[in-house]
Coordinates of C-alpha atoms and ligand atoms in Angstrom, one line a residue:
X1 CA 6.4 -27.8 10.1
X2 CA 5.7 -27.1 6.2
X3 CA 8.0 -28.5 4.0
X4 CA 9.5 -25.5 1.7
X5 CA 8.7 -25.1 -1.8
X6 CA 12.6 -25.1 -3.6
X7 CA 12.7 -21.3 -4.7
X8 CA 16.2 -22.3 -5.6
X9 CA 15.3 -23.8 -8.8
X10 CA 12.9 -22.6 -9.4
X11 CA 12.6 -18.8 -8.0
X12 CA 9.0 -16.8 -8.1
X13 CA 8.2 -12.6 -7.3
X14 CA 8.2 -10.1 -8.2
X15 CA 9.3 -8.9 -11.8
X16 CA 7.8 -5.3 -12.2
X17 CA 7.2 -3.1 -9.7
X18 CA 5.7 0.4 -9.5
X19 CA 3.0 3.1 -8.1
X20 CA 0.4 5.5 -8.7
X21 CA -1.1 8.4 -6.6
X22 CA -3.8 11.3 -6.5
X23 CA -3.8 14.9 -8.6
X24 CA -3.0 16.8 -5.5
X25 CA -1.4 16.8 -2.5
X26 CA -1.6 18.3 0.9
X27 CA 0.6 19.4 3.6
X28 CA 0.7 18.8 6.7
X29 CA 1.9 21.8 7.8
X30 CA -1.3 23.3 6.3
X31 CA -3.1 21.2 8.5
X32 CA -1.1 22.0 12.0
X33 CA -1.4 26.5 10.9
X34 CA -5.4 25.4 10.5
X35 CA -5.7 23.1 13.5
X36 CA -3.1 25.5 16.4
X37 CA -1.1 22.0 16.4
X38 CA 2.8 21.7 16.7
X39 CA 3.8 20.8 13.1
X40 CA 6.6 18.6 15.2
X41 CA 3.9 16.4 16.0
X42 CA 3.6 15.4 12.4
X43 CA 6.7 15.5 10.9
X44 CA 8.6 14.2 13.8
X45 CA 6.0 12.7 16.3
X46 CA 4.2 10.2 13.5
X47 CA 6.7 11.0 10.9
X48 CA 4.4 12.7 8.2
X49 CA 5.0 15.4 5.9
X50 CA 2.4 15.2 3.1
X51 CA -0.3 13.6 2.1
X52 CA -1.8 12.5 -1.3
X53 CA -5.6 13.4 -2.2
X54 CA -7.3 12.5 -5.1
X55 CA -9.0 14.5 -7.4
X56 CA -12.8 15.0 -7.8
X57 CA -12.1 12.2 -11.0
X58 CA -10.0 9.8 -9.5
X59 CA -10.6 7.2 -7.2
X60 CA -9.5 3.1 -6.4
X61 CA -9.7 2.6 -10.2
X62 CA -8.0 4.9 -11.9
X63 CA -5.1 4.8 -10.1
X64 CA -4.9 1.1 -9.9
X65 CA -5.3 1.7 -13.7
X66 CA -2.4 4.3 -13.9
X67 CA -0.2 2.1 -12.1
X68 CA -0.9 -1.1 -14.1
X69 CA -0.6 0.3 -17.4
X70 CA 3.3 0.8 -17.1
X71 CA 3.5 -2.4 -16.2
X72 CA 1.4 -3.7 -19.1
X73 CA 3.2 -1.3 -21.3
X74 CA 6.6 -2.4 -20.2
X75 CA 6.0 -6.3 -20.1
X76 CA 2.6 -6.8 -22.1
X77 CA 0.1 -9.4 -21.5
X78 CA 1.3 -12.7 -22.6
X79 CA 1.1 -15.2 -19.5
X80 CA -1.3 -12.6 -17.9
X81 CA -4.6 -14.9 -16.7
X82 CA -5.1 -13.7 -13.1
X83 CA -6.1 -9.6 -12.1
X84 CA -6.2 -9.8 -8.3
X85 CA -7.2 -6.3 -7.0
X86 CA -6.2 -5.6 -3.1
X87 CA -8.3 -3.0 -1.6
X88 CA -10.7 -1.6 1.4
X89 CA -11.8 1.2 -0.4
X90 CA -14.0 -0.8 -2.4
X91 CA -16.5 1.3 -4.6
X92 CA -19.4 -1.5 -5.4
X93 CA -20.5 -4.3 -3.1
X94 CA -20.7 -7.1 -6.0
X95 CA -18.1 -6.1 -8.6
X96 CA -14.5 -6.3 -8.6
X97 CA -12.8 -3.3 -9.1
X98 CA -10.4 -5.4 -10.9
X99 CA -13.0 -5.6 -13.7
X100 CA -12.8 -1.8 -14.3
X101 CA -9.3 -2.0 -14.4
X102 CA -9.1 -5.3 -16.9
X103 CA -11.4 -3.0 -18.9
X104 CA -9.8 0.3 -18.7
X105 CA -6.6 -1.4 -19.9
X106 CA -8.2 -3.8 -22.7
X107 CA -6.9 -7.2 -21.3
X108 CA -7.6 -10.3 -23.2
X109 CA -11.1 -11.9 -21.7
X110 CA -9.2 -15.2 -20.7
X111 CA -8.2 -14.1 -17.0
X112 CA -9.6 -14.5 -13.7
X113 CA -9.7 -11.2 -12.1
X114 CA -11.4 -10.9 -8.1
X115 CA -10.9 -8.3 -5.5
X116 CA -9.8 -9.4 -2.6
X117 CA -10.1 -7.5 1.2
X118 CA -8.6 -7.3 4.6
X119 CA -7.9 -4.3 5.8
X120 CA -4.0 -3.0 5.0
X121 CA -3.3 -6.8 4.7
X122 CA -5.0 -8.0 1.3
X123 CA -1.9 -6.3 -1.2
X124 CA 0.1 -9.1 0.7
X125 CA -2.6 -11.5 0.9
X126 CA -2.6 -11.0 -2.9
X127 CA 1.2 -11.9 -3.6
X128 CA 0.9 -15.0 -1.5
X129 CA -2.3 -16.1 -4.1
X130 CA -0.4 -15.3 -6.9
X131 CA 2.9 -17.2 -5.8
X132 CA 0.5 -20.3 -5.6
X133 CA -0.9 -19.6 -9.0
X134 CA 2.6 -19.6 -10.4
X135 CA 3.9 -22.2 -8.2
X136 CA 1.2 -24.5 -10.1
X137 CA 2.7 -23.2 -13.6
X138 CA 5.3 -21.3 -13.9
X139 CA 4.1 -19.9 -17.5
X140 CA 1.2 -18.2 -15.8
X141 CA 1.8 -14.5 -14.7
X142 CA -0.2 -12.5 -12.1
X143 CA -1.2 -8.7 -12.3
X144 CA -1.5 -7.8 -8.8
X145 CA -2.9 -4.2 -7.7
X146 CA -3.5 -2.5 -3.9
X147 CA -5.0 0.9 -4.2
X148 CA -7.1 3.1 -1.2
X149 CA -7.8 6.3 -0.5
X150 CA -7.5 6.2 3.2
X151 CA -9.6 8.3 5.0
X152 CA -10.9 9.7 8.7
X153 CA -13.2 11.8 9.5
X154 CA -12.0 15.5 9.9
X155 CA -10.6 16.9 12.9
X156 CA -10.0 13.5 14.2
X157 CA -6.9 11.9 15.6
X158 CA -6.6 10.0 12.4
X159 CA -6.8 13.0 10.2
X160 CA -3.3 13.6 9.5
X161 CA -2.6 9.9 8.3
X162 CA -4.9 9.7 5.5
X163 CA -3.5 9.3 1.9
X164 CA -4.2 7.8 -1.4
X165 CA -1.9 5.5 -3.9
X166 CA -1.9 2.3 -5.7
X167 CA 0.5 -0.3 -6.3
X168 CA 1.0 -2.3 -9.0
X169 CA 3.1 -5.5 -9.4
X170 CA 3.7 -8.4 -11.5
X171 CA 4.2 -12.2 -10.1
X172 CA 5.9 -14.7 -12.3
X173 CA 8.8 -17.1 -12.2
X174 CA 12.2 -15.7 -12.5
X175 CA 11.5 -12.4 -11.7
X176 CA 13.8 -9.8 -12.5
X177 CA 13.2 -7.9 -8.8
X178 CA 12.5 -10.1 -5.8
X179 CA 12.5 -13.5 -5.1
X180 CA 10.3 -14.4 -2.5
X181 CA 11.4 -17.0 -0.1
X182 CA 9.2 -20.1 0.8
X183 CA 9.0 -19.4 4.5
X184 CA 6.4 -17.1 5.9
X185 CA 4.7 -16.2 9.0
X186 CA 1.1 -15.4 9.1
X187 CA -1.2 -14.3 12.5
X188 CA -4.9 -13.4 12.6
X189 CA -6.8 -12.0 15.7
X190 CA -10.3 -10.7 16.1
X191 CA -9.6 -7.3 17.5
X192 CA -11.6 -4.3 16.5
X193 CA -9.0 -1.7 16.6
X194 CA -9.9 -0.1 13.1
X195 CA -13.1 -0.8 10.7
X196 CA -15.4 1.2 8.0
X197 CA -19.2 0.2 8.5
X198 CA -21.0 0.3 5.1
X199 CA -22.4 3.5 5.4
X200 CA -19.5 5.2 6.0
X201 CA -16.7 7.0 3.6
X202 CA -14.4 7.2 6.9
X203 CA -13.2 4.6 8.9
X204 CA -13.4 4.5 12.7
X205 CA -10.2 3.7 14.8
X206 CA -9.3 3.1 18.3
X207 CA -5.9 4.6 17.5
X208 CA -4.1 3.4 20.8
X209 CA -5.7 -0.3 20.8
X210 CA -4.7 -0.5 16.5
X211 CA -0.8 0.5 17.5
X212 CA -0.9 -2.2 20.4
X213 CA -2.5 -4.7 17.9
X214 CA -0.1 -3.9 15.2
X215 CA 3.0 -4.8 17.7
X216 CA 1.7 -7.4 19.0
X217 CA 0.6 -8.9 15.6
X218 CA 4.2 -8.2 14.3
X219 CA 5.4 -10.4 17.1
X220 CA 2.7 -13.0 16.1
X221 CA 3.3 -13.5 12.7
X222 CA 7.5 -13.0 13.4
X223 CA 7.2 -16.1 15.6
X224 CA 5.2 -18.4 13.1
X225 CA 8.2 -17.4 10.8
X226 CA 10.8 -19.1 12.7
X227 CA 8.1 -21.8 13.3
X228 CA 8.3 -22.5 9.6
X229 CA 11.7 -22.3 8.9
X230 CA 12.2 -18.9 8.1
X231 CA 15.9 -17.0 8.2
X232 CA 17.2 -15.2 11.3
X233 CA 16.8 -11.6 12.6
X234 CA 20.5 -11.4 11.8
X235 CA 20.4 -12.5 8.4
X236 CA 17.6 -10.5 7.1
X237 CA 19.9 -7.5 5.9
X238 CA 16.5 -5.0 5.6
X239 CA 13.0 -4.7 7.0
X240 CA 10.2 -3.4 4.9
X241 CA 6.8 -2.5 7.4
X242 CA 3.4 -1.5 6.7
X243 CA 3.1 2.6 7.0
X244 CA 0.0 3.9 8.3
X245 CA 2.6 6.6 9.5
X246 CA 6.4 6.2 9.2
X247 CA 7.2 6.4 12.5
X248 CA 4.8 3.0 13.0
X249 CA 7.5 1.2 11.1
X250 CA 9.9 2.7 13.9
X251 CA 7.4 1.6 17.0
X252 CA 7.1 -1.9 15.3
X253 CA 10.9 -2.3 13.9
X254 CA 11.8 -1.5 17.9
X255 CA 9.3 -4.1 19.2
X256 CA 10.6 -6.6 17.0
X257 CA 14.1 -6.1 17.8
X258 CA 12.8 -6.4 21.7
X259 CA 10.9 -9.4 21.2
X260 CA 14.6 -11.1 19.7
X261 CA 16.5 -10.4 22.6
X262 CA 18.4 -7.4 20.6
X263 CA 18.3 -3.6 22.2
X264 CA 16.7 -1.1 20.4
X265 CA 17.7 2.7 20.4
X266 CA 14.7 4.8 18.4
X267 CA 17.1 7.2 16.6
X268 CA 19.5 4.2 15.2
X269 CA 15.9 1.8 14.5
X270 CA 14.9 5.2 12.4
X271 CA 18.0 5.5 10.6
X272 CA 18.3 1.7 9.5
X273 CA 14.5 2.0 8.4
X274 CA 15.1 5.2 6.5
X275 CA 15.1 4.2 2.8
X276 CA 12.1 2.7 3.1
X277 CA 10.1 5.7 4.5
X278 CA 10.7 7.7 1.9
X279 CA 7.3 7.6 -0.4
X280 CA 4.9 6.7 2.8
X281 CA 5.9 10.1 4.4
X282 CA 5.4 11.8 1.3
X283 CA 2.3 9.9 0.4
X284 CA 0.0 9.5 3.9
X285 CA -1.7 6.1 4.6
X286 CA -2.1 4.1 1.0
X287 CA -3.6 0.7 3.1
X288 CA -2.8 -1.9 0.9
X289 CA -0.1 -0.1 -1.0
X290 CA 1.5 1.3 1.7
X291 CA 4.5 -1.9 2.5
X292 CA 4.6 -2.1 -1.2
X293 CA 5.4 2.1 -1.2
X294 CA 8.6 0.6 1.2
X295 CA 9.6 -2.2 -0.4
X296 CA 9.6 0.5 -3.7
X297 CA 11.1 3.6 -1.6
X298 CA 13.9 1.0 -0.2
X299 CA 14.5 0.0 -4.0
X300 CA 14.9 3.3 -5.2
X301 CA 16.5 5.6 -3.0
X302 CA 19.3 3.1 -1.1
X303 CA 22.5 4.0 -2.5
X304 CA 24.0 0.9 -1.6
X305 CA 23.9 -2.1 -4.4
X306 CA 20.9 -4.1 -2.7
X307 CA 21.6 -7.5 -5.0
X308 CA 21.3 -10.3 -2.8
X309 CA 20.0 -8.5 0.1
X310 CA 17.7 -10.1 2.0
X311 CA 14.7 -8.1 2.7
X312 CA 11.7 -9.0 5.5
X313 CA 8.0 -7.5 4.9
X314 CA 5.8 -7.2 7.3
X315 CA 2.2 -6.6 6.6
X316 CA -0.3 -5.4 8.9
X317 CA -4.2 -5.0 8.3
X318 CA -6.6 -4.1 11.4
X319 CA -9.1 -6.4 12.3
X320 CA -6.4 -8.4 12.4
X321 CA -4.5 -9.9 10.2
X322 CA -0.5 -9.8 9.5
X323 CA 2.4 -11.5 7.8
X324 CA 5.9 -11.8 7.8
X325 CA 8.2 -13.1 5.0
X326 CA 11.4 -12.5 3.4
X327 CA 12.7 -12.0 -0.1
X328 CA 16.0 -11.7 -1.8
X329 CA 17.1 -9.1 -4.7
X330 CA 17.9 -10.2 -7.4
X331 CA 20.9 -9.2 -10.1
X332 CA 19.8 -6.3 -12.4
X333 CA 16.9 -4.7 -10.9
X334 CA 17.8 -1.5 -10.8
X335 CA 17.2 -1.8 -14.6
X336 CA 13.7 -2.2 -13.7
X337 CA 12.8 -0.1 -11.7
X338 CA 10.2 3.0 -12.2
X339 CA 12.2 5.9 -9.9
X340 CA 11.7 8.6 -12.7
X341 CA 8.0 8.1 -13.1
X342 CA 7.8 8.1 -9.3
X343 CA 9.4 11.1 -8.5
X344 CA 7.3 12.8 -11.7
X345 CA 4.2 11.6 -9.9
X346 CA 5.1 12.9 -6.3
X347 CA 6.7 16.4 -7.8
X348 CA 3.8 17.5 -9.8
X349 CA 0.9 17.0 -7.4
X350 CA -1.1 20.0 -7.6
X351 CA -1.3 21.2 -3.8
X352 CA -4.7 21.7 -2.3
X353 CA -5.8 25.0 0.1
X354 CA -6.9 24.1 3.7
X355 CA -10.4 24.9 2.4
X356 CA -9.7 22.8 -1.3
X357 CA -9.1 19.8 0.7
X358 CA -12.0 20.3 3.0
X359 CA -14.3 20.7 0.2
X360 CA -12.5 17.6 -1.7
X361 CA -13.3 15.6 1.7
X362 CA -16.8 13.3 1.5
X363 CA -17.7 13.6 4.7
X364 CA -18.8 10.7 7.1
X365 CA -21.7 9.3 5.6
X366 CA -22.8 7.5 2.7
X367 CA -25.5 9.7 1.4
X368 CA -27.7 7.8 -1.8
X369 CA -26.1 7.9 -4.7
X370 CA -27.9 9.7 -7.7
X371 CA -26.3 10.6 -11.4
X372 CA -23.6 12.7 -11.0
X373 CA -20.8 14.1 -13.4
X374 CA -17.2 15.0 -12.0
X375 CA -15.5 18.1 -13.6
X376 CA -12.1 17.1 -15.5
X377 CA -9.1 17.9 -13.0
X378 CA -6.8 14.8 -13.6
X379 CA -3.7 14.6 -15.9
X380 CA -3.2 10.6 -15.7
X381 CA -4.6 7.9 -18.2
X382 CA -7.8 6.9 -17.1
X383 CA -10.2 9.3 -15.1
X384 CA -13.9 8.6 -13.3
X385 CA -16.0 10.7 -14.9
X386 CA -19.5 10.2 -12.3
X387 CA -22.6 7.9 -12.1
X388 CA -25.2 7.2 -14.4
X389 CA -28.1 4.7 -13.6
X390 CA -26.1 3.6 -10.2
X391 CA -23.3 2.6 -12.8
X392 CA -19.8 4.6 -11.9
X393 CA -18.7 5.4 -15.2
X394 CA -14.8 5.6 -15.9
X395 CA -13.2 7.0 -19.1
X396 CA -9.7 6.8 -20.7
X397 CA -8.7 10.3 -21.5
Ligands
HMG401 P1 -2.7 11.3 18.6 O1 -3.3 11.0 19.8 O2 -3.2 12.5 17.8 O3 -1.1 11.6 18.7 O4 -2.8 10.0 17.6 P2 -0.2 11.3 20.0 O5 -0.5 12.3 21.1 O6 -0.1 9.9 20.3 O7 1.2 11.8 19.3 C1 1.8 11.1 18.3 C2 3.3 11.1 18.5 O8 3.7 12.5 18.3 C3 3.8 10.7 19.9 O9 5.0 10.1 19.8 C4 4.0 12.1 20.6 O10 4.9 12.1 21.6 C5 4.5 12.9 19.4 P3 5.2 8.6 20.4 O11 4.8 8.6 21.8 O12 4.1 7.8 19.6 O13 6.5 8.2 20.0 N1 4.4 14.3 19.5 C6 5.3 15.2 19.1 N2 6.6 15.0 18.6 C7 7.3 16.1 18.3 N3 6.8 17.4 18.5 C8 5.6 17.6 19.0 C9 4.8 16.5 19.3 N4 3.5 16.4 19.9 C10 3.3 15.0 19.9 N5 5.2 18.9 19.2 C11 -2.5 8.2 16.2 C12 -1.8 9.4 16.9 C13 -1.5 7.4 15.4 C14 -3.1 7.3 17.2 C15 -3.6 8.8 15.2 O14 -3.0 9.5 14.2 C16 -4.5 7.7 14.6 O15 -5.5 7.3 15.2 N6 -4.2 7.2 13.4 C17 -4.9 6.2 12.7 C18 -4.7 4.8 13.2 C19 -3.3 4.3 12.8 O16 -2.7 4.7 11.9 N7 -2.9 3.2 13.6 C20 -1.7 2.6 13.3 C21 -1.7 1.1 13.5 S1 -3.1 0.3 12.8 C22 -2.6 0.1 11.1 O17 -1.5 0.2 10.8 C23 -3.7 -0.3 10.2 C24 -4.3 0.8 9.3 O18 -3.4 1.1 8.3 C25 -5.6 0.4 8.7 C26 -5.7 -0.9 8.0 O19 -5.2 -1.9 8.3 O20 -6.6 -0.9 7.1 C27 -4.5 2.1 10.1

């Protein structure tokens, strides 16, 4: 067994915590009128209600951009000398989307910045970096960002779970938000239940096989919890899940109860699980952001005092990789927390048409790129304004 690192005296997470999303939004209901399908099936069967969408001008950077400048505005830079940007919507084969965003926001030159990528896992895969960075030196700080545009092909099963958002958060000792606990459980499988070839904008998906993998990978990575020392089911006081649809969180929350010997009734599972579903339904499938989205929707709409709460995350990314770990809340943070600017970025999406969003859509294939400019639709801080010379060209507005 690992011998834990003593968060007691020394505590490391996360400090700052907040999101961004796309101009527009789309609702589902639009979708079931257009498509002759039971609205139910969305908003109770998967547990969907609306979905973001970027605008023709936004994409991975600019809201990974949006989302770290409030955190950069809030906490500035000093101890900042690691960018580590989650993502599997990646928009250049060679260079980091993080560099975009280090520019787009005018960081100092000293910091190592690297994308990093698997599947919905990398956001987490990205905390556990940056816990090791500051573990080494507890001056250092970490920006970490997740941000996709998740996206199937239309009229496909996966259709109504796409979505767009990033997340942004910052790692450092003594954080003011969560303190995450040594112990953690990890699992990794070669199953391919969900993948996006290179020439593709959409992913593919064997939508039964990726639930099955999911459960069984919460299982997984639960177990090599325990095996490492981690707490009990019954003192973990709330469960934060990867959301590729809210009621996944339900399905996996259920299995994991199963798998502890504990019964597990899908209306009461739903109802424990419900402040953390709040942005995810609202939002669609953000990938990497999307248990960040829960830990940040538990945060900010649980009326109970959460300070000392133990909270698990579990993180799922097809292909497969997952973890499990726990955290605990520390005094103060709802003094830190972003609800405002959140509910300003969900309320004043501009909702697309059927035929809006259709047009917005890229299609399945990668076409060649050749210099293109996008018209001006976003309100946020930094906008992509097209190609020129294969270069994507990004602007602060
Ligand atoms: P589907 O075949 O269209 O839907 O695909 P369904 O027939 O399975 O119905 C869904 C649920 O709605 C069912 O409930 C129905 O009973 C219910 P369940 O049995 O699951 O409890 N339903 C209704 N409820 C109320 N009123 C009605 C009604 N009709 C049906 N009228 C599927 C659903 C999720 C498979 C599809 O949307 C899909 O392929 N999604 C994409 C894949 C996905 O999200 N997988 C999740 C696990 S993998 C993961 O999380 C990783 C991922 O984020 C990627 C990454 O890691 O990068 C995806």
């Amino acid at each position: 067994m690992n011998a834990p690192v003593n968060t007691a005296v020394n505590p490391i997470g996360i400090h700052d915590i907040t999101f961004a999303t796309g101009h527009h939004s789309f609702a589902l209901e639009t979708l079931a009128a257009k498509h002759g399908i039971d609205v139910g099936k969305f908003h109770k069967g998967i547990g969907q209600e609306v979905m973001s969408q970027p605008a023709a001008d936004e994409d991975i950077v600019t809201m990974a951009a949006t989302a770290a400048k409030r955190i950069i505005d809030r906490n500035g830079t000093d101890g900042i000398r690691t960018l580590l940007f989650a993502t599997e919507s990646g928009v250049d084969q060679s260079k980091s989307a993080g560099v975009y965003v280090h520019g787009l926001l005018g960081l100092p030159s000293r910091v190592r910045t690297i994308e990093m990528k698997q599947a919905c896992y990398s956001g987490v895969g990205a905390l556990q970096v940056a816990l090791g960075i500051v573990a080494r030196n507890p001056q250092e700080k970490v920006l970490v960002v997740a941000s996709d545009v998740a996206r199937y092909d239309l009229n496909s099963g996966g259709e109504p779970t796409q979505g767009a958002a990033a997340a942004a958060f910052l790692v450092q000792a003594n954080p003011g938000i969560l303190a995450v606990e040594p112990a953690s459980g990890v699992y990794t499988y070669d199953v391919q239940d969900f993948w996006r070839p290179n020439d593709r904008h959409t992913a593919l998906v064997d939508g039964k096989l990726s639930i099955d993998a999911y459960l069984n990978a919460v299982r997984g990575a639960y177990d090599d919890f325990i095996d490492h020392g981690g707490a009990d089911f019954a003192a973990i006081d709330r469960f934060c899940y990867h959301q590729p649809f809210t009621k996944m969180a339900v399905k996996a929350h259920m299995a994991l109860r199963e798998h502890v010997g504990l019964s597990a009734d899908k209306a009461e599972t739903a109802a424990e699980l419900e402040t953390t579903m709040h942005y995810n339904r609202m939002i669609g499938n953000s990938y990497t952001a999307s248990v960040f989205l829960a830990l940040m929707s538990l945060l900010e709409t649980e009326s109970d005092n959460l300070v000392g709460k133990r909270v698990g995350i579990l993180s799922y990314g097809s292909g497969a990789v997952a973890e499990f770990f726990t955290g605990t809340i520390v005094d103060g943070y709802q003094k830190l927390l972003h609800a405002d600017e959140h509910k300003k970025a969900l309320d004043s999406r501009e909702p697309l048409t059927y035929d809006a969003y259709r047009d917005l859509h890229p299609g399945t294939r990668v076409a060649d790129i050749t210099d293109y400019d996008t018209p001006e639709v976003t309100d946020a801080p930094f906008r992509f304004a097209g190609v020129k010379d294969h270069s994507r060209i990004y602007q602060r507005r």
